[in-house]
XYZ file of C-alpha atoms in Angstrom:
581
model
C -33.736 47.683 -16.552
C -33.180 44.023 -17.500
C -30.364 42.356 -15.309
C -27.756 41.017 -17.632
C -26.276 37.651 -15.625
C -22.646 37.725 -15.341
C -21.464 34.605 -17.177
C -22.535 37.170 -20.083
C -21.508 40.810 -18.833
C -17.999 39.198 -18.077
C -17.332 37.461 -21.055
C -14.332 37.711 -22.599
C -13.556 40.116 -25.504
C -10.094 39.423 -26.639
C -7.434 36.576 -26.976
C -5.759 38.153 -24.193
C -8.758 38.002 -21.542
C -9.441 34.303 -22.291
C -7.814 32.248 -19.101
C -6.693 28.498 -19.027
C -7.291 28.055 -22.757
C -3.972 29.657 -24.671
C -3.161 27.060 -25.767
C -6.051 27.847 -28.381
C -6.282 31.398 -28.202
C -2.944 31.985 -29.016
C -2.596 29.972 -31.549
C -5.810 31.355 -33.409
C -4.660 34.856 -33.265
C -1.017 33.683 -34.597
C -3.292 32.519 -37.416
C -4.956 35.642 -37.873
C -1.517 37.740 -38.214
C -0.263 35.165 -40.299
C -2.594 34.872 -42.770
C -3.144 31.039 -41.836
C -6.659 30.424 -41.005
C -7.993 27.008 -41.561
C -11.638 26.828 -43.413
C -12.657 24.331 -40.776
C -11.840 24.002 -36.535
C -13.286 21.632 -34.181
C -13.687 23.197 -30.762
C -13.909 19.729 -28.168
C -14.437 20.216 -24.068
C -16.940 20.098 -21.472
C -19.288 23.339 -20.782
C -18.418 26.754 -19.486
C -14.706 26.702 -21.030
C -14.839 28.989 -23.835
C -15.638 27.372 -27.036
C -18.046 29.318 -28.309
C -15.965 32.408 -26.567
C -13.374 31.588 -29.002
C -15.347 30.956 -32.144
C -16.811 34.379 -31.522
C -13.829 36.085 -31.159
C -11.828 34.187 -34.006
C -14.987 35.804 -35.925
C -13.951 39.176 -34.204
C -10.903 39.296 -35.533
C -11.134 38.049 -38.440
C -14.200 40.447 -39.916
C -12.781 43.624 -37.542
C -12.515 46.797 -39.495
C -9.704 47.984 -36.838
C -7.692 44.933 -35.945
C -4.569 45.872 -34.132
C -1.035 44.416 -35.471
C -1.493 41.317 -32.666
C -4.417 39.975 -34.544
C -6.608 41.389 -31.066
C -9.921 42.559 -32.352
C -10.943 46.359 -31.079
C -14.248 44.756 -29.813
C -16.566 48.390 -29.834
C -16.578 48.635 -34.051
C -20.282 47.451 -34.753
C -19.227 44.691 -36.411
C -17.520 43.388 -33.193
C -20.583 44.206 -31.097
C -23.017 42.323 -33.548
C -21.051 39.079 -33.071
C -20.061 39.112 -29.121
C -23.419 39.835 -28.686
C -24.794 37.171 -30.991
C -27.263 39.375 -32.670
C -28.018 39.120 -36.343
C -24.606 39.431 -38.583
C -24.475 39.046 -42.199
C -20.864 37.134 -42.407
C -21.238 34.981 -38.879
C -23.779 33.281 -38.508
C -24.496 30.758 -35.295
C -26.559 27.614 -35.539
C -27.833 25.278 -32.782
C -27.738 21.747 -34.733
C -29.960 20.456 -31.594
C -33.136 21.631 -33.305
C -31.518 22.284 -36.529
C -29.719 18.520 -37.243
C -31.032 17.248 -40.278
C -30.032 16.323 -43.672
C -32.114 19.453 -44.946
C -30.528 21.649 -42.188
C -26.764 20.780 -43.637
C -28.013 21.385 -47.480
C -29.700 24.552 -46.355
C -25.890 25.505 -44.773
C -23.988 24.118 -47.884
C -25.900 26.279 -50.567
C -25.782 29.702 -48.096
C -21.891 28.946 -47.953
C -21.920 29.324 -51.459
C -22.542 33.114 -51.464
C -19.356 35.681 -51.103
C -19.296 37.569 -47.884
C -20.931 41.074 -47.349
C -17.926 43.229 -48.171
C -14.295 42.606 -49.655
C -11.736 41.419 -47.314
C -14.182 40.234 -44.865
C -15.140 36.098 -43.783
C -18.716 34.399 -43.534
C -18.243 32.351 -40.417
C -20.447 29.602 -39.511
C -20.491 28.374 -35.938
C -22.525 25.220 -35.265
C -22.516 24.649 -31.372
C -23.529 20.647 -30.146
C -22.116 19.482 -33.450
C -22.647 16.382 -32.097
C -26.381 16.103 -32.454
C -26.293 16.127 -36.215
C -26.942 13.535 -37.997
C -24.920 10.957 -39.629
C -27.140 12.213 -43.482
C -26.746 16.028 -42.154
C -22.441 14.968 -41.632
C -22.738 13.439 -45.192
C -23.854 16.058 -46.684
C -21.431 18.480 -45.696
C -18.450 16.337 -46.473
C -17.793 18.021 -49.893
C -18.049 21.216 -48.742
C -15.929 20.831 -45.549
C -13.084 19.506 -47.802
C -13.539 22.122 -50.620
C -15.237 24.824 -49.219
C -15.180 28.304 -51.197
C -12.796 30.961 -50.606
C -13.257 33.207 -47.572
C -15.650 30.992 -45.822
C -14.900 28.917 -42.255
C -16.574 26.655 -40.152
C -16.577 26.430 -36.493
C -18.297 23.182 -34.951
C -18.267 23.393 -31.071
C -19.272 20.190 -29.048
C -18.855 18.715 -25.839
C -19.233 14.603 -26.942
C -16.439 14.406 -30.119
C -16.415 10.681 -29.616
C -20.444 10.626 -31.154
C -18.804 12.367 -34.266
C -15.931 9.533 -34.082
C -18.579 7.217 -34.184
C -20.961 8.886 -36.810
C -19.016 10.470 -39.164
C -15.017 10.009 -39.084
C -14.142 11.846 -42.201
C -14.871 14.943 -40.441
C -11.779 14.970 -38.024
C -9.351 15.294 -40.665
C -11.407 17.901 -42.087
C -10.799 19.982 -39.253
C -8.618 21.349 -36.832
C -9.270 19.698 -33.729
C -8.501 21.699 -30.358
C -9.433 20.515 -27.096
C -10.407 22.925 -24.259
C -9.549 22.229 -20.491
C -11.825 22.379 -17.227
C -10.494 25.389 -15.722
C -8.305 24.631 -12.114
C -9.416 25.910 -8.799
C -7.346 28.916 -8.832
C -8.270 30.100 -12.276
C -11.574 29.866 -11.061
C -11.321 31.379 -7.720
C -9.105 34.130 -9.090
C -12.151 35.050 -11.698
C -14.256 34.879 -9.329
C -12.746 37.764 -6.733
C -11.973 39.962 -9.880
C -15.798 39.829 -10.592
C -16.873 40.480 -7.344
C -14.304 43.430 -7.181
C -15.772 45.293 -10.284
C -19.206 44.685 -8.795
C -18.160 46.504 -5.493
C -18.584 43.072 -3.475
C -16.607 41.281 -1.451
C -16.386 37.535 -0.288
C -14.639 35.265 1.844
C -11.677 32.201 0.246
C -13.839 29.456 1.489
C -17.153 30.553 0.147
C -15.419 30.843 -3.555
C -13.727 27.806 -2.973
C -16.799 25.893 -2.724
C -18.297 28.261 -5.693
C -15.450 26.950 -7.907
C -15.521 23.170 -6.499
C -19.392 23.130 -7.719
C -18.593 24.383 -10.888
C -16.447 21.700 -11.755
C -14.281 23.064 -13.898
C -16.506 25.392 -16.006
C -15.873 29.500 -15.350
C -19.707 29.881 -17.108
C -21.169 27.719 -14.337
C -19.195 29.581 -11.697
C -20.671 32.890 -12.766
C -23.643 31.859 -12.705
C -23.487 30.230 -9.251
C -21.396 33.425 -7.875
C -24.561 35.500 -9.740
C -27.194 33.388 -7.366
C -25.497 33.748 -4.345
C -25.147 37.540 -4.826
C -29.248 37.559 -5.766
C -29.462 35.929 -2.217
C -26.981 38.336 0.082
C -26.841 41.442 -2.213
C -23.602 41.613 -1.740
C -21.335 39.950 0.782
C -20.927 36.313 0.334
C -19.797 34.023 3.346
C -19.842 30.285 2.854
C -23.127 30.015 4.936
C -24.910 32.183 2.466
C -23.227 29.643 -0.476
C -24.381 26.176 1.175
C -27.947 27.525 1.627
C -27.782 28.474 -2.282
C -26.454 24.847 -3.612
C -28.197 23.104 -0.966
C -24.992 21.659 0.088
C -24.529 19.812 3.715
C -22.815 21.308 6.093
C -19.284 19.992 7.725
C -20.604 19.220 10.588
C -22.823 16.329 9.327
C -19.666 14.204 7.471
C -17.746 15.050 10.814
C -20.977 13.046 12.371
C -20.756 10.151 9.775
C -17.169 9.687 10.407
C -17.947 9.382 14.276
C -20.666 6.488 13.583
C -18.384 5.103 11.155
C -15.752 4.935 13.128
C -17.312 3.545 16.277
C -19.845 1.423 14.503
C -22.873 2.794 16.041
C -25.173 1.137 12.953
C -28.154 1.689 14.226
C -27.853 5.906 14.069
C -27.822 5.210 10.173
C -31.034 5.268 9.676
C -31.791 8.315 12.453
C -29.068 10.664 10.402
C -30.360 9.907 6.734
C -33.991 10.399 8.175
C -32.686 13.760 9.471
C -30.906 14.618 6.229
C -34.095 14.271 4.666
C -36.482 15.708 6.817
C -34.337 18.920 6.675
C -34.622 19.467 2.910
C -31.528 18.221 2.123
C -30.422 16.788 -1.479
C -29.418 13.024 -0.950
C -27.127 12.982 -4.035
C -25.237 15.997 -3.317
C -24.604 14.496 0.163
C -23.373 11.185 -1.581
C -20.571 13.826 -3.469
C -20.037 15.490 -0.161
C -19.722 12.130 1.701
C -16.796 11.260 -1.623
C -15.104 14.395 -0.700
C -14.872 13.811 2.609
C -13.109 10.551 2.254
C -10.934 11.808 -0.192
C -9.667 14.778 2.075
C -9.455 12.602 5.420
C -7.342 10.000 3.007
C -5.475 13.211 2.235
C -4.834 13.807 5.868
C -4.163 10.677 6.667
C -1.418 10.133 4.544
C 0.277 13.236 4.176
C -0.726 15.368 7.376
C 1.740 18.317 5.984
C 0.154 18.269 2.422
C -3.458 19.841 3.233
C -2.796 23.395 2.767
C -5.153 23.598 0.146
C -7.950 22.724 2.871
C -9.702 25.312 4.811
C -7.856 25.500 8.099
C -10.977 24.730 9.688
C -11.887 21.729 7.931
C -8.270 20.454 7.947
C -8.320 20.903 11.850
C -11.684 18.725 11.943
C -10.500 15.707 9.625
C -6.683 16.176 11.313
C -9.164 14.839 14.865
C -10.965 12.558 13.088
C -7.987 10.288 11.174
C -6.318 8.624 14.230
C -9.826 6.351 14.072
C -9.333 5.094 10.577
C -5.961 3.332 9.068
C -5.332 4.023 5.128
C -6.323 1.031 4.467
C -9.664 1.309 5.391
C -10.194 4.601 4.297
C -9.053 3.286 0.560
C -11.690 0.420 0.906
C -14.443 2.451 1.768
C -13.622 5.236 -1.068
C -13.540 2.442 -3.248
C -17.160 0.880 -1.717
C -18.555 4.571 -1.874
C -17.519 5.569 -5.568
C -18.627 2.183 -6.976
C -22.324 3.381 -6.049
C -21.845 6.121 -9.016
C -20.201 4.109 -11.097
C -22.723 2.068 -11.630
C -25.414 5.046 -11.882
C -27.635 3.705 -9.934
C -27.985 6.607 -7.414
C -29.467 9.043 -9.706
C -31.657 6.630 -11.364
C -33.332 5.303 -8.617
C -36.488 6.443 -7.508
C -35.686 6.488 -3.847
C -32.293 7.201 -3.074
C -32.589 7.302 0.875
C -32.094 3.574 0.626
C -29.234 3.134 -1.213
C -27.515 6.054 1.049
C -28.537 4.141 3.590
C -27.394 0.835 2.892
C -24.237 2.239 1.755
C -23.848 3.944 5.484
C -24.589 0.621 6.968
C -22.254 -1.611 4.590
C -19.343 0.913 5.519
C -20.428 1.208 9.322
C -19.813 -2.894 9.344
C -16.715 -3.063 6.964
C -14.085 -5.271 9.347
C -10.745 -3.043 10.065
C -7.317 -3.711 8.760
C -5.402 -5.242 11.027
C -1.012 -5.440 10.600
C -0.192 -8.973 9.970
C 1.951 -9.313 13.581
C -0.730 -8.174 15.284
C -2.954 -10.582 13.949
C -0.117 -13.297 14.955
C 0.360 -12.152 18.128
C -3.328 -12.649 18.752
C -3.677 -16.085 17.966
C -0.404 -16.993 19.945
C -1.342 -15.011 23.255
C -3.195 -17.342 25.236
C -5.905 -16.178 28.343
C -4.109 -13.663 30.784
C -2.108 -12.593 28.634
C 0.456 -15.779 28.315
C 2.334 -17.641 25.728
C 1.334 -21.027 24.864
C 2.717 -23.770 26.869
C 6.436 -24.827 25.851
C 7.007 -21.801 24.704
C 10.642 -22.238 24.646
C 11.360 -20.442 21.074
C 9.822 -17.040 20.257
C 6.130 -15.957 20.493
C 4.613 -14.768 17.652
C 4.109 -11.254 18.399
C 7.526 -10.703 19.370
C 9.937 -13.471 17.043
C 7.537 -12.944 14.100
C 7.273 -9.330 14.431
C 11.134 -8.784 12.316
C 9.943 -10.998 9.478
C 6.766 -9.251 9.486
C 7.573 -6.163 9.958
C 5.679 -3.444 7.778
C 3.546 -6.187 5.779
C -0.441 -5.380 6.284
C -3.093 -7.041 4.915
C -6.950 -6.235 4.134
C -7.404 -10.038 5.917
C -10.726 -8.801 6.524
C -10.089 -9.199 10.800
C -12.308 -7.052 13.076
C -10.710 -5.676 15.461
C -13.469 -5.670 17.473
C -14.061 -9.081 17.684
C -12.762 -11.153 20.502
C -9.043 -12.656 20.525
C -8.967 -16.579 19.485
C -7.539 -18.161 22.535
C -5.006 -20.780 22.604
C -5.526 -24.155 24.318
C -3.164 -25.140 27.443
C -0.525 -27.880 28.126
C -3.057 -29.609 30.131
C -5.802 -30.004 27.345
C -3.661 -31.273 24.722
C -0.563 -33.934 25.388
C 2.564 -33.149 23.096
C 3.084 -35.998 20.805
C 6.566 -37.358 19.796
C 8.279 -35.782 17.053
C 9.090 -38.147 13.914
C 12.500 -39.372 13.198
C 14.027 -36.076 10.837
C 13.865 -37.218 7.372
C 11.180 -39.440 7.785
C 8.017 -39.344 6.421
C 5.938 -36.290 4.814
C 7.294 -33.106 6.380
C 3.796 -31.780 6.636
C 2.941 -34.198 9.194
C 4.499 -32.534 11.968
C 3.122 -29.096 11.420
C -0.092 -30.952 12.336
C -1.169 -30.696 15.896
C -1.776 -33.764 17.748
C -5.406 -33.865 18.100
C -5.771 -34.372 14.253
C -2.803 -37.579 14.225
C -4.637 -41.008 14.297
C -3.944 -43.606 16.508
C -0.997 -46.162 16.142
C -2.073 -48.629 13.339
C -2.699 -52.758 13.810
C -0.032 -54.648 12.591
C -0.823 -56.681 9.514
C 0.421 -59.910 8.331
C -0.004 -59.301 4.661
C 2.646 -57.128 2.974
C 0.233 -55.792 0.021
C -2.519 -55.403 2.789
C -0.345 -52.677 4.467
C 1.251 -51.626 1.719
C -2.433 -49.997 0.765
C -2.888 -48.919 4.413
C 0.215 -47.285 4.542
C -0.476 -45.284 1.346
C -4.044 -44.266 2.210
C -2.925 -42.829 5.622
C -0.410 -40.558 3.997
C 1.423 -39.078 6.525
C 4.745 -40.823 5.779
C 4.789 -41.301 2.031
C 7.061 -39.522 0.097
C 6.296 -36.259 -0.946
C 4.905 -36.442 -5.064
C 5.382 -40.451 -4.944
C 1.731 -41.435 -3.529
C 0.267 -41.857 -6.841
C 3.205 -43.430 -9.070
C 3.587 -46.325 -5.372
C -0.180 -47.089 -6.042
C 0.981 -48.563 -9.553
C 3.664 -51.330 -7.801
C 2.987 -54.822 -6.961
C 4.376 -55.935 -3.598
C 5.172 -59.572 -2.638
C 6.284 -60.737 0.288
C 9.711 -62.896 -0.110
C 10.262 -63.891 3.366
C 13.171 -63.730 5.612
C 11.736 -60.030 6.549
C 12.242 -58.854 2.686
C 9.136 -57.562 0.181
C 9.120 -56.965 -3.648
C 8.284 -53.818 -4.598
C 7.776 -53.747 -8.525
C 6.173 -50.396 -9.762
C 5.969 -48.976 -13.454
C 8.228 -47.588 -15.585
C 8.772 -43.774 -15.638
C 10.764 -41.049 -14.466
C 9.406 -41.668 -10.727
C 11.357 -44.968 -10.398
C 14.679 -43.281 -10.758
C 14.139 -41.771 -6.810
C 13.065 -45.512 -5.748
C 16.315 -45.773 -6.059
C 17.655 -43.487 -3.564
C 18.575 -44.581 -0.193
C 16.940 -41.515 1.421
C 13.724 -42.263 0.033
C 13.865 -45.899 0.256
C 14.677 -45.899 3.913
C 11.674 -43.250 4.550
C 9.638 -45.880 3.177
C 10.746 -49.002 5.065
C 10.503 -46.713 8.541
C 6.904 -45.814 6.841
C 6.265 -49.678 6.454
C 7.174 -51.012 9.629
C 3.721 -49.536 11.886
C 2.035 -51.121 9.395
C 3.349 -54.281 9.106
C 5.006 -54.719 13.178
C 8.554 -55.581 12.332
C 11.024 -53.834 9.759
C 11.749 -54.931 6.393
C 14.205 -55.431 3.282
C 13.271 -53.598 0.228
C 13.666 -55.253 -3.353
C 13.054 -52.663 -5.727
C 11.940 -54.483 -9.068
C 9.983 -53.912 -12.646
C 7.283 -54.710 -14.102
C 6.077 -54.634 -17.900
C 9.457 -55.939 -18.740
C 10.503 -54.879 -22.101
C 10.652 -58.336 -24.414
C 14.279 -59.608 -25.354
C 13.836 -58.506 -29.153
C 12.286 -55.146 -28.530
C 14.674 -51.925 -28.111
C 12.592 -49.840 -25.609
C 9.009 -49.704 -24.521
C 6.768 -48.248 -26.205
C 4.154 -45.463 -25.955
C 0.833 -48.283 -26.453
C 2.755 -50.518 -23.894
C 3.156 -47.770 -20.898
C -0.516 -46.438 -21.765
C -1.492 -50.367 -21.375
C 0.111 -50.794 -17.979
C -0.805 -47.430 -16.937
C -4.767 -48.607 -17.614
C -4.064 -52.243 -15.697
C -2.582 -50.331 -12.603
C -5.738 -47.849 -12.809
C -8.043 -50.833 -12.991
C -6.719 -52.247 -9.840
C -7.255 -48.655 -8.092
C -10.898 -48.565 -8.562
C -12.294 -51.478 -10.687
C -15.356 -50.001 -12.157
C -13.085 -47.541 -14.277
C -12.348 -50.911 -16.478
C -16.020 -51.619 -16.793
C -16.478 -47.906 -17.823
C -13.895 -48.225 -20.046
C -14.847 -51.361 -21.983
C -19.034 -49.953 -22.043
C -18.229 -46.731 -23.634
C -15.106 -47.354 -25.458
C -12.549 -45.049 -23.837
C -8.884 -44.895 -24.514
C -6.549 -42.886 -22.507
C -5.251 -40.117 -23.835
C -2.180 -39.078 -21.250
């Protein structure tokens, strides 16, 4: 006798038996009772959930003979055989609009919808599975009819892409009654699963229908059939051994082996364990899911070691070993690195996959290690042997730092393999004198003393190191440089100088002694003696003008430009440039 598979043998044969989807069963045999059956549903969700399940049996009840007061069909009347067995009914009727899509298709369906059903009291039901593959001409067509459709007539469409009907023909969704369908959870799944094997007289362990229901992915029909091809393999008792061989998944052991050359960075044994992966048969892309898994459940464990109940006690045991060598950090980066490969579908496009496993293997065997910020601190403070740096009268940064620090991390990308930066000694470089407080550009003495120039030459000329003073930097006034390159210094005599810059907000803080005094202790290297400052004005409003005005600031701004760098003036005057702000 012909083996019937299981995904068809098990199939549900009431609103009752249907798991994970009452949302829509119950509400479609509510609208049986009550007399409140829409002429057109929309049956959305990935495969294996029930959607054509549920279009059958909504045509089960609603053409049954000896429907019970629950709106449950009796499901052995021959009427209910004929349509859960999808053999040839008069009133239900089940099309496949993959080869039957066309505009002709949908007129062909529009003038047989015109005819009364079979017998009084009973519903012509048409079911149109992958609705999505008709055409937009085939939707068009079938607009009128979906919005006035004769009496005692419904349509079904069941698809698993609704957003290509979004796209082709809109008008259809409020035509129907949408109802979405979920993947069906692990326990659903595993649950099925053992009450199957339990009318078949068979037995199994938790971990071999855990991995059964993890490959399905959410769909009971795919989980039948896998549970159907592991039982054509063992003839009866199923152990996860007997499973992996089946889906040609990779054992546990080989992650637990990617994890140690991960961990310890042996990059070189990449290429020696893909080349055994393949030489052994196995499927490169179903080790790339493993290898996602893996990360996923270690992350899992790494985080929350108390929360992995729903891991085999085994495999939780394994991974538990295995976490002390990775931080969460680095586990998050390379779960990140490793799902980005499928993102971009590249791995299952490519014609030879062993290299991008590969390279994926190496790019995560050289990934640097997350390091906590104060112990990144405390290794460039500790010198060779273990000591502070010289003069190391306050705290050291791996001890004072460590409070302020304290529970900051950062992906700095720092190996931790790579050898500690060392600090240099009293002896190679000579502490410098600290500038005056409040003197001078506070930067300056966070430099160390290697980078500070030597003392500068006197000069005799007060605009002469007035520029030197301003190009070296270190003691100008913090957000003045700029607006002091505008002023025109003379030298009065008697140890006094003119200083005359623009008009503008930055004049007002000329005027403060603090910064004032910052520049005549700036001045005096420069210039070998110390000085009287005479802050002035230039560009002088004229007696019978009010204020200055905008053209007369934008000309002095230009003249003081010019005498920065004098080929801006020729530029200016060749190509006929004004300034703007």
């Amino acid at each position: 006798m012909a083996h019937t598979a299981l995904a068809r043998r098990y199939r549900p044969r009431s609103f009752a038996d249907v798991s994970a989807q009452a949302h829509v069963s119950e509400t479609l045999r509510k609208a049986v009772t009550g007399n409140r059956v829409g002429h057109a549903y929309l049956f959305c969700g990935p495969r294996g959930v029930g959607k054509t399940t549920l279009a059958r049996m909504l045509a089960m009840a609603l053409n049954c003979p000896n429907r019970d007061e629950t709106g449950e069909p009796c499901g052995t009347c021959d009427s209910c055989q004929r349509i859960w067995g999808g053999n040839t009914a008069l009133d239900v009727v089940e099309i496949d609009a993959a080869s039957n899509r066309g505009v002709d298709d949908a007129r062909d369906l529009r003038e047989r919808a015109m005819y009364a059903p079979s017998g009084e009291g009973r519903f012509k039901v048409y079911i149109v599975d992958e609705a999505h593959m008709l055409t937009r001409e085939a939707w068009n067509a079938l607009l009128k009819i979906l919005e006035e459709p004769p009496p005692r007539v419904i349509f079904v469409f069941a698809t698993t892409e609704p957003q290509k009907i979004q796209q082709m023909a809109a008008p259809i969704l409020s035509r129907c009654q949408r109802f979405d369908f979920k993947r069906f959870g692990m326990t659903d799944i595993v649950a099925r699963l053992a009450a199957v094997l339990e009318q078949e007289g068979s037995s199994a362990s938790e971990e071999a229908l855990r991995i059964v229901a993890r490959k399905a992915d959410g769909g009971m029909r795919d989980a039948l059939s896998l549970l159907d091809q592991v039982l054509a393999l063992t003839g009866g008792e199923v152990d996860s051994e007997s499973v992996r061989r089946v889906l040609g998944l990779v054992e546990e052991e080989r992650y637990l082996d990617v994890l140690d050359i991960l961990s310890e960075g042996r990059h070189g044994e990449v290429f020696t364990f893909v080349a055994s992966l393949v030489d052994e048969g196995y499927d490169l892309v179903e080790f790339y899911h493993g290898l996602l898994d893996t990360f996923r459940d270690l992350l899992r464990v790494r985080l929350a070691p108390g929360g992995s109940e729903t891991l085999p006690e085994g495999v939780a045991a394994d991974l538990a070993a295995k976490a002390g060598g990775f931080e969460p950090g680095d586990l998050v980066r390379m779960l990140t690195a490793t799902g980005e490969l499928e993102a971009q579908g590249t791995l299952r496009k490519s014609v030879n996959p062993r290299i991008l496993i590969e390279m994926l293997l190496l790019r995560l065997s050289y990934m640097d290690k997350t390091v906590q910020l104060e112990e990144l601190l405390g290794m460039l403070g500790q010198g060779s042997g273990g000591k502070t740096p010289a003069g190391g009268g306050g705290p050291s940064p791996s001890t004072g730092s460590t409070e302020a620090t304290r529970g900051v991390s950062g992906a700095l990308g720092a190996d931790s393999r790579r050898p500690k930066p060392q600090a240099k000694s009293s002896s190679e470089a000579p502490a410098a004198p600290r500038p005056p407080k409040g003197q001078g550009d506070p930067r300056a003495a966070t430099e160390p003393p290697e980078s500070r120039a030597a003392a500068p030459q006197p000069s005799s000329s007060a605009s002469e190191a007035w520029s030197r003073w301003l190009d070296d930097g270190h003691t100008v006034p913090g957000g003045l440089s700029a607006f002091l390159r505008t002023a025109t210094v003379k030298d009065l005599g008697d140890g006094a100088i003119s200083v005359s810059p623009l008009p503008g907000p930055a004049a007002e803080r000329l005027q403060e002694p603090g910064v004032q005094n910052a520049i005549r202790e700036g001045l005096r290297p420069f210039l070998g003696r110390s000085v009287t400052l005479r802050m002035g004005a230039v560009a002088a409003a004229p007696p019978s003008a009010s204020r200055v005005t905008e053209s007369e600031v934008r000309h002095d701004t230009l003249k003081a430009l010019f005498r920065q760098e004098p080929r801006l003036k020729r530029a200016v005057e060749e190509l006929d440039l004004e300034l703007m702000d």
